[in-house]
Every structure is written in C-alpha cells, then in structure tokens.
CSV table of C-alpha atoms and ligand atoms in Angstrom, one decimal:
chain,number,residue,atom,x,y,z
A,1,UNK,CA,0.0,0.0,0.0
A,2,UNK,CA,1.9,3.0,-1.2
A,3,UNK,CA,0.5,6.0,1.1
A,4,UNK,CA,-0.3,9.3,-0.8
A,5,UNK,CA,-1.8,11.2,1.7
A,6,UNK,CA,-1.5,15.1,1.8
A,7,UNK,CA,-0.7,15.6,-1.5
A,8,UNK,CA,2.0,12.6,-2.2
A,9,UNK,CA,3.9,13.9,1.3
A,10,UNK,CA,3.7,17.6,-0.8
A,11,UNK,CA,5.1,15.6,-4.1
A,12,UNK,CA,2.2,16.0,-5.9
A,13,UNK,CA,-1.0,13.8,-5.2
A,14,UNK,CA,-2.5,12.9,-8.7
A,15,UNK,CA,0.9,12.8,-10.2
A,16,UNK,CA,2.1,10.5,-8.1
A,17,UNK,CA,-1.2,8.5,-7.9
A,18,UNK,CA,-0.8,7.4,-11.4
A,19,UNK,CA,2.8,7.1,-11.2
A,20,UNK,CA,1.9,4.4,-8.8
A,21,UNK,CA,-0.5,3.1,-10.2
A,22,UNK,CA,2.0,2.0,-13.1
A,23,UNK,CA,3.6,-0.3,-10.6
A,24,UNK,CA,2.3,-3.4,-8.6
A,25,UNK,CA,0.6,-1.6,-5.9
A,26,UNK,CA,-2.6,-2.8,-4.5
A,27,UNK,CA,-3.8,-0.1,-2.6
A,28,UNK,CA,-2.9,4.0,-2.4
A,29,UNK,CA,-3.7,4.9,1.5
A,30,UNK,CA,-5.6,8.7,1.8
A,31,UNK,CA,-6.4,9.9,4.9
A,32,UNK,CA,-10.0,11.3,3.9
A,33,UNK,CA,-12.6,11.4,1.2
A,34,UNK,CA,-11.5,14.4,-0.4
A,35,UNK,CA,-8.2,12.8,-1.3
A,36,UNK,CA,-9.9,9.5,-2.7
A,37,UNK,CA,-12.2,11.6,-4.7
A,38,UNK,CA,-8.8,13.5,-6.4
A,39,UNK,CA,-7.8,10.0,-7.2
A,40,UNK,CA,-11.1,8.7,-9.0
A,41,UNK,CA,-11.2,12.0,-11.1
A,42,UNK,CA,-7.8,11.4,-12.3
A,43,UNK,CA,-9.1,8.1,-13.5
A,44,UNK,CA,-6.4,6.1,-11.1
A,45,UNK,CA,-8.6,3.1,-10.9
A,46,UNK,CA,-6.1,1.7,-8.4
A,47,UNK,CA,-8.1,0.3,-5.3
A,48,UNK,CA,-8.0,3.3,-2.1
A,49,UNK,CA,-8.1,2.0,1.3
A,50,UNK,CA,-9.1,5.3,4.1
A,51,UNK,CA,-6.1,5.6,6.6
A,52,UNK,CA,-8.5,7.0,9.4
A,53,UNK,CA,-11.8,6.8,10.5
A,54,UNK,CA,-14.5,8.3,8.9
A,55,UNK,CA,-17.6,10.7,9.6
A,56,UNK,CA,-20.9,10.0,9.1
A,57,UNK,CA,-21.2,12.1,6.0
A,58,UNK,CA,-18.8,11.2,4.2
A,59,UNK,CA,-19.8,7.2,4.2
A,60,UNK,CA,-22.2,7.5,1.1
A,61,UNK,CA,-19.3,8.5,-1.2
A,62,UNK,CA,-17.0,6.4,0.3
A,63,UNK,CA,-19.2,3.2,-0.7
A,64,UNK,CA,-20.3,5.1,-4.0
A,65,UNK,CA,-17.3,5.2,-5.1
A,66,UNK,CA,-15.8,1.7,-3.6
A,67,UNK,CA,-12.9,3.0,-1.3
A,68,UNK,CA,-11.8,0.9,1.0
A,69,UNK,CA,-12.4,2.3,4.9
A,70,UNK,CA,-11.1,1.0,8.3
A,71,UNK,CA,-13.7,-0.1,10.8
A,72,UNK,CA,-12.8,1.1,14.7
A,73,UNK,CA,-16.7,0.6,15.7
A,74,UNK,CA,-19.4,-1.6,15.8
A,75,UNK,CA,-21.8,1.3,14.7
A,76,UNK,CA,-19.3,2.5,11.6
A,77,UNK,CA,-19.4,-1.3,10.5
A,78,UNK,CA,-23.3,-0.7,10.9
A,79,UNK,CA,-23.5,2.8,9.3
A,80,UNK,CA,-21.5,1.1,6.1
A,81,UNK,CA,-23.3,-2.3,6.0
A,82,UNK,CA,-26.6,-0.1,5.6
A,83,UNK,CA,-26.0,2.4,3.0
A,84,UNK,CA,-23.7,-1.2,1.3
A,85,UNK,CA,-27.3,-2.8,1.1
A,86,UNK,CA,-29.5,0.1,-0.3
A,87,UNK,CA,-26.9,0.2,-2.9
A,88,UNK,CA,-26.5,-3.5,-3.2
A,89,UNK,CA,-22.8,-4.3,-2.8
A,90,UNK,CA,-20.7,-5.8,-0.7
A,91,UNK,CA,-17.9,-3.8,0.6
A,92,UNK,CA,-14.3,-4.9,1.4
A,93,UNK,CA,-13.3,-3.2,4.8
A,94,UNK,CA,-10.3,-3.9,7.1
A,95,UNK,CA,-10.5,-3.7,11.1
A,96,UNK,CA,-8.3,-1.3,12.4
A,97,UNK,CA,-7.0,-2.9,15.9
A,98,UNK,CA,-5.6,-0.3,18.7
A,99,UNK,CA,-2.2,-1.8,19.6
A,100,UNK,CA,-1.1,1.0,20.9
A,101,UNK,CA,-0.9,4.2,18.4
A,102,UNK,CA,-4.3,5.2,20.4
A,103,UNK,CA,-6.1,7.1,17.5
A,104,UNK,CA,-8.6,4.5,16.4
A,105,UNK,CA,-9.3,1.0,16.2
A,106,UNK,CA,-10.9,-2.0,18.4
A,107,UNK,CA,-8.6,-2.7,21.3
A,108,UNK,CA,-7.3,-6.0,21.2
A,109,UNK,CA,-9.1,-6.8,24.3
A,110,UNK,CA,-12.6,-8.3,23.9
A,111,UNK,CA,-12.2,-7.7,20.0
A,112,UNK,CA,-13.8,-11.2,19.1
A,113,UNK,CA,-16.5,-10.3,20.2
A,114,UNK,CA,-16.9,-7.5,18.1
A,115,UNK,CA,-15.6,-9.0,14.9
A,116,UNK,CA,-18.6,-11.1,15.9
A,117,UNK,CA,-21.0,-8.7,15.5
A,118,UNK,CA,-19.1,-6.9,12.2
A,119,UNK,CA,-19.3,-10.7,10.4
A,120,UNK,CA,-23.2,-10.5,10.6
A,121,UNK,CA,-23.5,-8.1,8.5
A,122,UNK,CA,-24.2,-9.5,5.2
A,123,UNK,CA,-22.8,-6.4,3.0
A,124,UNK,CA,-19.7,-6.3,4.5
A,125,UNK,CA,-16.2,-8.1,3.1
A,126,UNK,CA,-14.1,-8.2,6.3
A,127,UNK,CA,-10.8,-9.0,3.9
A,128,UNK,CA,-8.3,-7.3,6.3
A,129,UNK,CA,-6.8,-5.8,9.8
A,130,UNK,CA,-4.7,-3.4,10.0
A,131,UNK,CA,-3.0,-1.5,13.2
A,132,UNK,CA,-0.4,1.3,13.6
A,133,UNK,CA,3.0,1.6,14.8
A,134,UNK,CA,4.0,4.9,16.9
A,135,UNK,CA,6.9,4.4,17.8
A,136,UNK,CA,8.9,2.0,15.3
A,137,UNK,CA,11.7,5.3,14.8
A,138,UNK,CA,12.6,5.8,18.9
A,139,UNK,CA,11.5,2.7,20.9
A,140,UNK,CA,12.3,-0.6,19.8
A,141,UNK,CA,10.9,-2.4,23.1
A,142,UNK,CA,7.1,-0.8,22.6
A,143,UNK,CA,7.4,-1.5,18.5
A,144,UNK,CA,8.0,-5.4,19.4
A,145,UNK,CA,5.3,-5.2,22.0
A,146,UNK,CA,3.2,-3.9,19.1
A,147,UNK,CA,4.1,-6.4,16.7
A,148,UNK,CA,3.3,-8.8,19.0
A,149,UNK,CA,-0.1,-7.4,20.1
A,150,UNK,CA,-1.2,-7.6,17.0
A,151,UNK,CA,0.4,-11.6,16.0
A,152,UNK,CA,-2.3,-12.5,18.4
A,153,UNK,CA,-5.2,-10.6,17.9
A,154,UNK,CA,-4.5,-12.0,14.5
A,155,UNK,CA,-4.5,-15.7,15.4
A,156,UNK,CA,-7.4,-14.9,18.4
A,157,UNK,CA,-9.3,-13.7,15.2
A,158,UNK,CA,-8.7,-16.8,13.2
A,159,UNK,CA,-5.1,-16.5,12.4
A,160,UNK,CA,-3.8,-15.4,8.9
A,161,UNK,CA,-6.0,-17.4,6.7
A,162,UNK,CA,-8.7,-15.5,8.0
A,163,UNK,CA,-7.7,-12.3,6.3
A,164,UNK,CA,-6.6,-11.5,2.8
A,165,UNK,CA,-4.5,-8.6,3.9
A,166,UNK,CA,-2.7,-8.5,7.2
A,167,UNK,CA,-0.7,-4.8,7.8
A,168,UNK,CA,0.9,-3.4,10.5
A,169,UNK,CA,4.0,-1.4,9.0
A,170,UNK,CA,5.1,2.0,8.2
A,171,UNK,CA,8.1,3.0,7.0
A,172,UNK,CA,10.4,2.8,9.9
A,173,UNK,CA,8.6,-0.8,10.8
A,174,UNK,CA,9.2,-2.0,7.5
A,175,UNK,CA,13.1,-0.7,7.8
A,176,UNK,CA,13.7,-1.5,10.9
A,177,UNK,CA,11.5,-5.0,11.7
A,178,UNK,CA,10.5,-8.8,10.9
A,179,UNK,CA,6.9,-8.1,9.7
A,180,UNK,CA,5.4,-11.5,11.1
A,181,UNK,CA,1.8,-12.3,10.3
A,182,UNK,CA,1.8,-9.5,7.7
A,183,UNK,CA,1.8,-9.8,3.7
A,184,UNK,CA,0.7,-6.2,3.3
A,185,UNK,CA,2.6,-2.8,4.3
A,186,UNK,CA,1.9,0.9,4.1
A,187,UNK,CA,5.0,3.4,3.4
A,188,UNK,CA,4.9,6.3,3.3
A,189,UNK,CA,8.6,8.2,4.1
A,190,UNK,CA,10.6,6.2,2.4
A,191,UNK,CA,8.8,6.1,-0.9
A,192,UNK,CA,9.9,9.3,-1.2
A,193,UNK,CA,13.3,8.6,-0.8
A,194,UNK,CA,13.7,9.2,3.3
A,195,UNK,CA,14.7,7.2,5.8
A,196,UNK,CA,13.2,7.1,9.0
A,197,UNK,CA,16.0,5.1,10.5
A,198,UNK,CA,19.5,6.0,10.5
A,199,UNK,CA,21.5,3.1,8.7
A,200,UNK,CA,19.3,2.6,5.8
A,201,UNK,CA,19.0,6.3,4.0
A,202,UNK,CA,21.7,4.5,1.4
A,203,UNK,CA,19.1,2.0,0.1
A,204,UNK,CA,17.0,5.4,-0.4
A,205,UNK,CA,16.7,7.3,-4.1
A,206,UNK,CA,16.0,11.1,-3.5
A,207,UNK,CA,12.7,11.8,-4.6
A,208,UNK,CA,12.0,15.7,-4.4
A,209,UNK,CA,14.9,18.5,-4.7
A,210,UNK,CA,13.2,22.0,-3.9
A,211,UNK,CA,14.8,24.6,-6.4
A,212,UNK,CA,14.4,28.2,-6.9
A,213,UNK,CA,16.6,30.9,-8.5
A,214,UNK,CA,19.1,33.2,-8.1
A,215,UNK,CA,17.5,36.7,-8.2
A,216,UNK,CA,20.1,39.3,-7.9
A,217,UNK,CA,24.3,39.4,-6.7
A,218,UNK,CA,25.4,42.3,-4.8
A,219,UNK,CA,28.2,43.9,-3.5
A,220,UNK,CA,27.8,45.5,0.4
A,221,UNK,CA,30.3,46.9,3.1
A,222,UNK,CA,31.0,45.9,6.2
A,223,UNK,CA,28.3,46.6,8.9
A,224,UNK,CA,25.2,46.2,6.5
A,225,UNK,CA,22.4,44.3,7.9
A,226,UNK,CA,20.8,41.6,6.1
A,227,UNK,CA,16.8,40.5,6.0
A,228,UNK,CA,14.1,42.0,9.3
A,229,UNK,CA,15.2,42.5,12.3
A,230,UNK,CA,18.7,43.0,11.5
A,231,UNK,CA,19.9,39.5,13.0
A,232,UNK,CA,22.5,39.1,10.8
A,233,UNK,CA,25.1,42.1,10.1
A,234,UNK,CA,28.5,41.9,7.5
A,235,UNK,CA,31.7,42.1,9.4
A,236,UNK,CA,33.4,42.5,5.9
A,237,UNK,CA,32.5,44.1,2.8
A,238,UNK,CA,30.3,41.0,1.4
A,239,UNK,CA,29.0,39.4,-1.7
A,240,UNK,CA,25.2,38.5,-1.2
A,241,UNK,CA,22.9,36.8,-3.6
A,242,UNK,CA,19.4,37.2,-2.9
A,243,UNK,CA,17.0,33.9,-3.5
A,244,UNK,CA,13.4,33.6,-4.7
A,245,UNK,CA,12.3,31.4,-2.1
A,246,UNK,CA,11.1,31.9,1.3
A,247,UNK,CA,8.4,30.4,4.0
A,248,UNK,CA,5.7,31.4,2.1
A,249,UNK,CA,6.9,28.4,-0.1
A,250,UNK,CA,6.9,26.3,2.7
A,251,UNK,CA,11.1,26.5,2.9
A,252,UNK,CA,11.4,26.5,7.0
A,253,UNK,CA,11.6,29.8,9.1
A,254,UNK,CA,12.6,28.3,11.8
A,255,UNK,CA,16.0,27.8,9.9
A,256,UNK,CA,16.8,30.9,10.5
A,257,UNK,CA,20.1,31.8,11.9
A,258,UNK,CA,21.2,28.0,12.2
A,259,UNK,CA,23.3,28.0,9.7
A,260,UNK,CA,21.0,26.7,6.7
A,261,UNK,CA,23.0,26.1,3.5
A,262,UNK,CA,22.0,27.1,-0.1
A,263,UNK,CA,23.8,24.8,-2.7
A,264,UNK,CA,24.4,26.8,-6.0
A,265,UNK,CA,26.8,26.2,-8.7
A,266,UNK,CA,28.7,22.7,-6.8
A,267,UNK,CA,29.0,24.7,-3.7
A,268,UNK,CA,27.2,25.0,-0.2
A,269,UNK,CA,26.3,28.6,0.8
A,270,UNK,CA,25.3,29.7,3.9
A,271,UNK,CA,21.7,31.2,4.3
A,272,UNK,CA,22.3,34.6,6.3
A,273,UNK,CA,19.9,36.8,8.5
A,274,UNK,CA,16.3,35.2,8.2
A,275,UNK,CA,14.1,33.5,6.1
A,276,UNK,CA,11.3,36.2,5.0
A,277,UNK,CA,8.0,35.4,2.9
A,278,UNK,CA,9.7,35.2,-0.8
A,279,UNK,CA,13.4,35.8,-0.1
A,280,UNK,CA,15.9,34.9,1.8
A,281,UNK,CA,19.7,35.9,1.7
A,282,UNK,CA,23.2,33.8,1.2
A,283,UNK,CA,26.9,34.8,1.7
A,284,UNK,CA,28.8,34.3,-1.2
A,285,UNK,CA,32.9,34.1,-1.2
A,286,UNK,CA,34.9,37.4,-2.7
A,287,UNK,CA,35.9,35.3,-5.9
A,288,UNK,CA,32.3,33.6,-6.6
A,289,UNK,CA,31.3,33.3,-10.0
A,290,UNK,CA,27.1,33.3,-9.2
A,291,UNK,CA,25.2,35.3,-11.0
A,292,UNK,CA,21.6,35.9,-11.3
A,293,UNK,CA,19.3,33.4,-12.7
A,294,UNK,CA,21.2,30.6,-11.2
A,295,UNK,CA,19.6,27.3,-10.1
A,296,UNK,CA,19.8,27.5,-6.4
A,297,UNK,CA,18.9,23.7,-4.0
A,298,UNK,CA,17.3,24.4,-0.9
A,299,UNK,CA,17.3,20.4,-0.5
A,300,UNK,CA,17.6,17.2,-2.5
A,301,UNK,CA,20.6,15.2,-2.6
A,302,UNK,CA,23.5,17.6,-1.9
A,303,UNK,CA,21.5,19.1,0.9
A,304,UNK,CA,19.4,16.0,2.6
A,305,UNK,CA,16.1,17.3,3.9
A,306,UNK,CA,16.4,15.7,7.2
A,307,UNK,CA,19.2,18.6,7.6
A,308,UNK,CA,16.9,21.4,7.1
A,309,UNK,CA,13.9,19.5,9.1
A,310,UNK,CA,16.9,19.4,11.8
A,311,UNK,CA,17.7,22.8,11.6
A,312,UNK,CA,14.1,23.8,12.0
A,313,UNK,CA,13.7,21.8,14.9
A,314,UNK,CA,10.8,19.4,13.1
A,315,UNK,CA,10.3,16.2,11.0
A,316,UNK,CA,11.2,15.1,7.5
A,317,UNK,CA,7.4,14.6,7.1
A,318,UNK,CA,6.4,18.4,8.4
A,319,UNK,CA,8.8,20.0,5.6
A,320,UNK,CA,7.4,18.1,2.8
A,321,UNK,CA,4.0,18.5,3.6
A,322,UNK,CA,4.5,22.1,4.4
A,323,UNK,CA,5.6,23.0,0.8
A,324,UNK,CA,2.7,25.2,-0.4
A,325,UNK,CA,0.7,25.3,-3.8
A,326,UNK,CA,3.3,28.6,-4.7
A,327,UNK,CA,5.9,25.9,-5.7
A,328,UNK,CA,5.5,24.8,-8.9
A,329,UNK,CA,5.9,20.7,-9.2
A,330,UNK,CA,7.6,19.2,-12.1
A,331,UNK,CA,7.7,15.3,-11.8
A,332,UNK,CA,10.2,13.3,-13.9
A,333,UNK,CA,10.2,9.7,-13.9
A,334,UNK,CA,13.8,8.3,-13.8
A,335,UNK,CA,14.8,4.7,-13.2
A,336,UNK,CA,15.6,3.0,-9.8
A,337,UNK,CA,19.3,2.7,-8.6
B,401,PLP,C1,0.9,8.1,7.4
B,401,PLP,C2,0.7,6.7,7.7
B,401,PLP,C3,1.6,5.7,7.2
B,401,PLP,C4,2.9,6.1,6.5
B,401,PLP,O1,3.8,6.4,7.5
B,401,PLP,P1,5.4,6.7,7.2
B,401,PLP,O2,6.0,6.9,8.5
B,401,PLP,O3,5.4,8.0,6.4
B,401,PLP,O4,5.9,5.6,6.4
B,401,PLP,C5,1.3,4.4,7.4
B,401,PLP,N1,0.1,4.0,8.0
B,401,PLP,C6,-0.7,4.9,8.5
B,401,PLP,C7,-2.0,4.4,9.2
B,401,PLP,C8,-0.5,6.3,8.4
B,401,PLP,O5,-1.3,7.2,8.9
C-alpha cells in the first residue's frame, strides 16, 4: 500500500497517484474522502483504502465510489453495512486494531466479540486488519510489544488465513523489523526517498529537490544588515545573492540563523539573516562566480532534507508537507538505482 496522503507527502497527489498506479501496488492509503475523490477523477482506478476513521457524511461516497475504509466501531461497520445494502454491494473493509498508536481502532481486548457482530453483516467483506505503529523510529521495546499485540489478535481472530490482507508497518517498521503475520505494508517516508531510521537512507533514491533561483548578486560593506530584524550584520565588505524562495513556499523559518546552507553552482552557501516570505539571503565568497538566474537547492541530494527538518527543529514529514501550492511541481520519472 503505497501511502499518498497530503498531496503525495507535498510531491504531488494525482501525479504520483498514477505514477503508482504503473507499478504493482494494491492499494494507495488517503487519509479522507476528499483525497480518494482526487484520485477517482484522475481516472487512477487503483483500489483506495481510508487511513482514518470516517464521519458520518462522508460514508455515502465512500461506498459510492468503492474506497476501501477501516472499521474502529461496531456502529461504523453498521452505518457502512446499511447504506452497502440500499446500494447493493458488498464492501471490502479492514478492522483497524488499537495496539497502541491510540487514534482509532478495536482494542485487542474483547475484540472477538466485536468482529462477531461486524461478520453479521451481510454487505460487508471483512478482507483485512490493520494496526499502527508509533513508535517504530525511537522505541524498539514498545514497537516489538506492538508487533506482538497484534500476532495475536490475529491468530485470536482466526489467524492469517482468516484475512486477505494483514498490515501493521510503516516506514520505519518496514526498515527497521521482521513483519510476522503481515503480507501487506503501508510506506509512506521512504517512498519518497527518506529514511526514517538511521543506517538505511543508502538503500534510499531522492525523490523531491526544492529549487528556486538566483534573483540578484550584490556587493555591500562591512556593517550592513541583512533580512528583518537585523539578525545578521556583515563584518566585511560582502557578496550576497538574494534567492526567490522563502516560508511562504513552505522552505522553514525556523531555519533561521542555524546555519541553513544554499547549494548553488557545486557549492554550499550559507543562508544569512532570516528567512522572509519570498526571499531569503546567502553569503557568497569574494571570488564567486554566481550570478543571477542561477539554479539554487534548498534540499535534495547535496543538501538531505532531514538537515533542514533538523535545523528547524521538526520532521522530515512536516517539511514536505509544508511545501505550499506557490511551488510549482515538475515530476520526472527516472529509473531506480
Ligand atoms: C501516514 C501513515 C503511514 C505512513 O507512515 P510513514 O512513516 O510516512 O511511512 C502508514 N500508516 C498509517 C496508518 C499512516 O497514517
């Protein structure tokens, strides 16, 4: 299950959708409605499987248009099995089982019980379980817990014959552990070329470089302050170039003043004074050849993206999706390592 929620992880959601859909992927993970309905208008015909529980309003669309949604509740299972019937299919749904990520699901305790109930309801194709990992990248002792948890709810449910799909992983589980019972996983990270885990970024491709231009080179003494609030000031005469980028692109603010690097020309440059809407500033050396116009890499594989999500004090997964409409995607396709 490749997961394209929030746009492709800010890659691009329809683009990738059908990039995807080229390869042998059973399902693309969404987290809502409005993402599986961006799919089926692209005319991905790929099968979509809901990451997250559902509202009531929503349900009628899901089953119109045959997405695939987790069950946490007896009364979801009901809710679907109804509008299922009026309409006169069966629909496939998984059971999400809480092993410990606490957001949704049955709790493993007691859960026969309420599979019970779910497999009377004649419009209903229980074909899978599913449960969450949420801590597979810092806590090794909780994730085999986890694992665990769910080995047995599995064979308490009927073991693994019992369900055509069985999925527990994301990316760091799938890095970074056996997957037991399961013959289905969800990444998400690491299909776009990042590792959760440290040790295993090599086995990675880079997937997105965020690029923008150089707009102008200048010349400017000693003691000249650079971007608001005067953070940074030249303690030599200087040679700045001024780039087209800024937050309002989704490039971190909170980089500001940590030593951010701008690679232009085969060269790292350091980001000076902060990070404004559109532009932000870089120190060039005396005997720089940049000029304006430039391709400047704010990351992408001579500046990783876990630096700047470092540097900005977040995750990996919080600058991708941050990157705003503003930034124009252009997707290539280019073969595997
Ligand atoms: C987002 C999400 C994933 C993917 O997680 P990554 O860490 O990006 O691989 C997998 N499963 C569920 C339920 C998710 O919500």
């Amino acid at each position: 299950m490749a997961v394209v929620k929030a746009g492709a992880y800010g890659h691009g959601l329809e683009e990738i959708a059908k990039a995807l859909a080229s390869e042998a992927v059973e399902f693309l993970g969404v987290a809502n409605i409005g993402e599986a309905r961006r799919i089926r208008e692209a005319d991905v015909e790929s099968r979509v499987y809901l990451l997250g529980a559902t509202w009531e309003d929503e349900r009628e669309e899901i089953v119109a248009r045959n997405i695939t949604p987790c069950i946490s509740t007896v009364e979801e299972g009901i809710a679907f099995n109804n509008i299922a019937g009026r309409r006169g299919v069966k629909l496939p749904v998984h059971i999400a089982v809480d092993t410990g990520m606490g957001r949704g699901g049955f709790l493993p305790n007691g859960i026969e019980a309420n599979v019970a109930l779910l497999e009377d309801l004649q419009n209903l194709n229980i074909e899978g379980i599913a449960s969450h990992l949420s801590s597979a990248d810092e806590d090794e002792g909780f994730t085999r817990l986890q694992i665990a948890s769910f080995e047995e709810t599995v064979r308490r449910l009927g073991g693994s014959d019992r369900f055509r799909w069985r999925h527990l992983s994301n990316s760091s589980g799938i890095l970074g552990y056996p997957q037991g019972c399961c013959n289905l996983a969800r990444p998400g990270l690491m299909l776009y070329g990042v590792s959760p885990l440290p040790g295993h970024q090599e086995k990675l491709d880079n997937v997105m470089t965020l690029k923008s231009r150089v707009t102008l080179v200048r010349s400017v003494p000693a003691g000249h302050c650079i971007s608001y609030g005067r953070s940074f000031v030249t303690t030599k005469p200087t040679k700045i170039a001024t780039i087209g980028i800024g937050y309002g692109d989704g490039y971190p603010r909170q980089v500001s003043g940590k030593a951010a690097n701008a690679f232009i020309r085969g060269k790292r440059h350091p980001i000076v004074g902060r990070v404004t809407m559109d532009q932000l500033v870089v120190a060039l050396p005396d005997d720089t050849d940049v000029k304006s116009g430039d391709e400047v890499e704010l990351f992408g594989s001579n500046i990783p993206v876990a630096e700047v999500a470092a540097l900005a004090n977040t995750i990996v997964w919080d600058v991708f999706t941050g990157i705003t409409p503003r930034v124009q995607r252009i997707h290539l396709r280019t073969s595997p390592k």
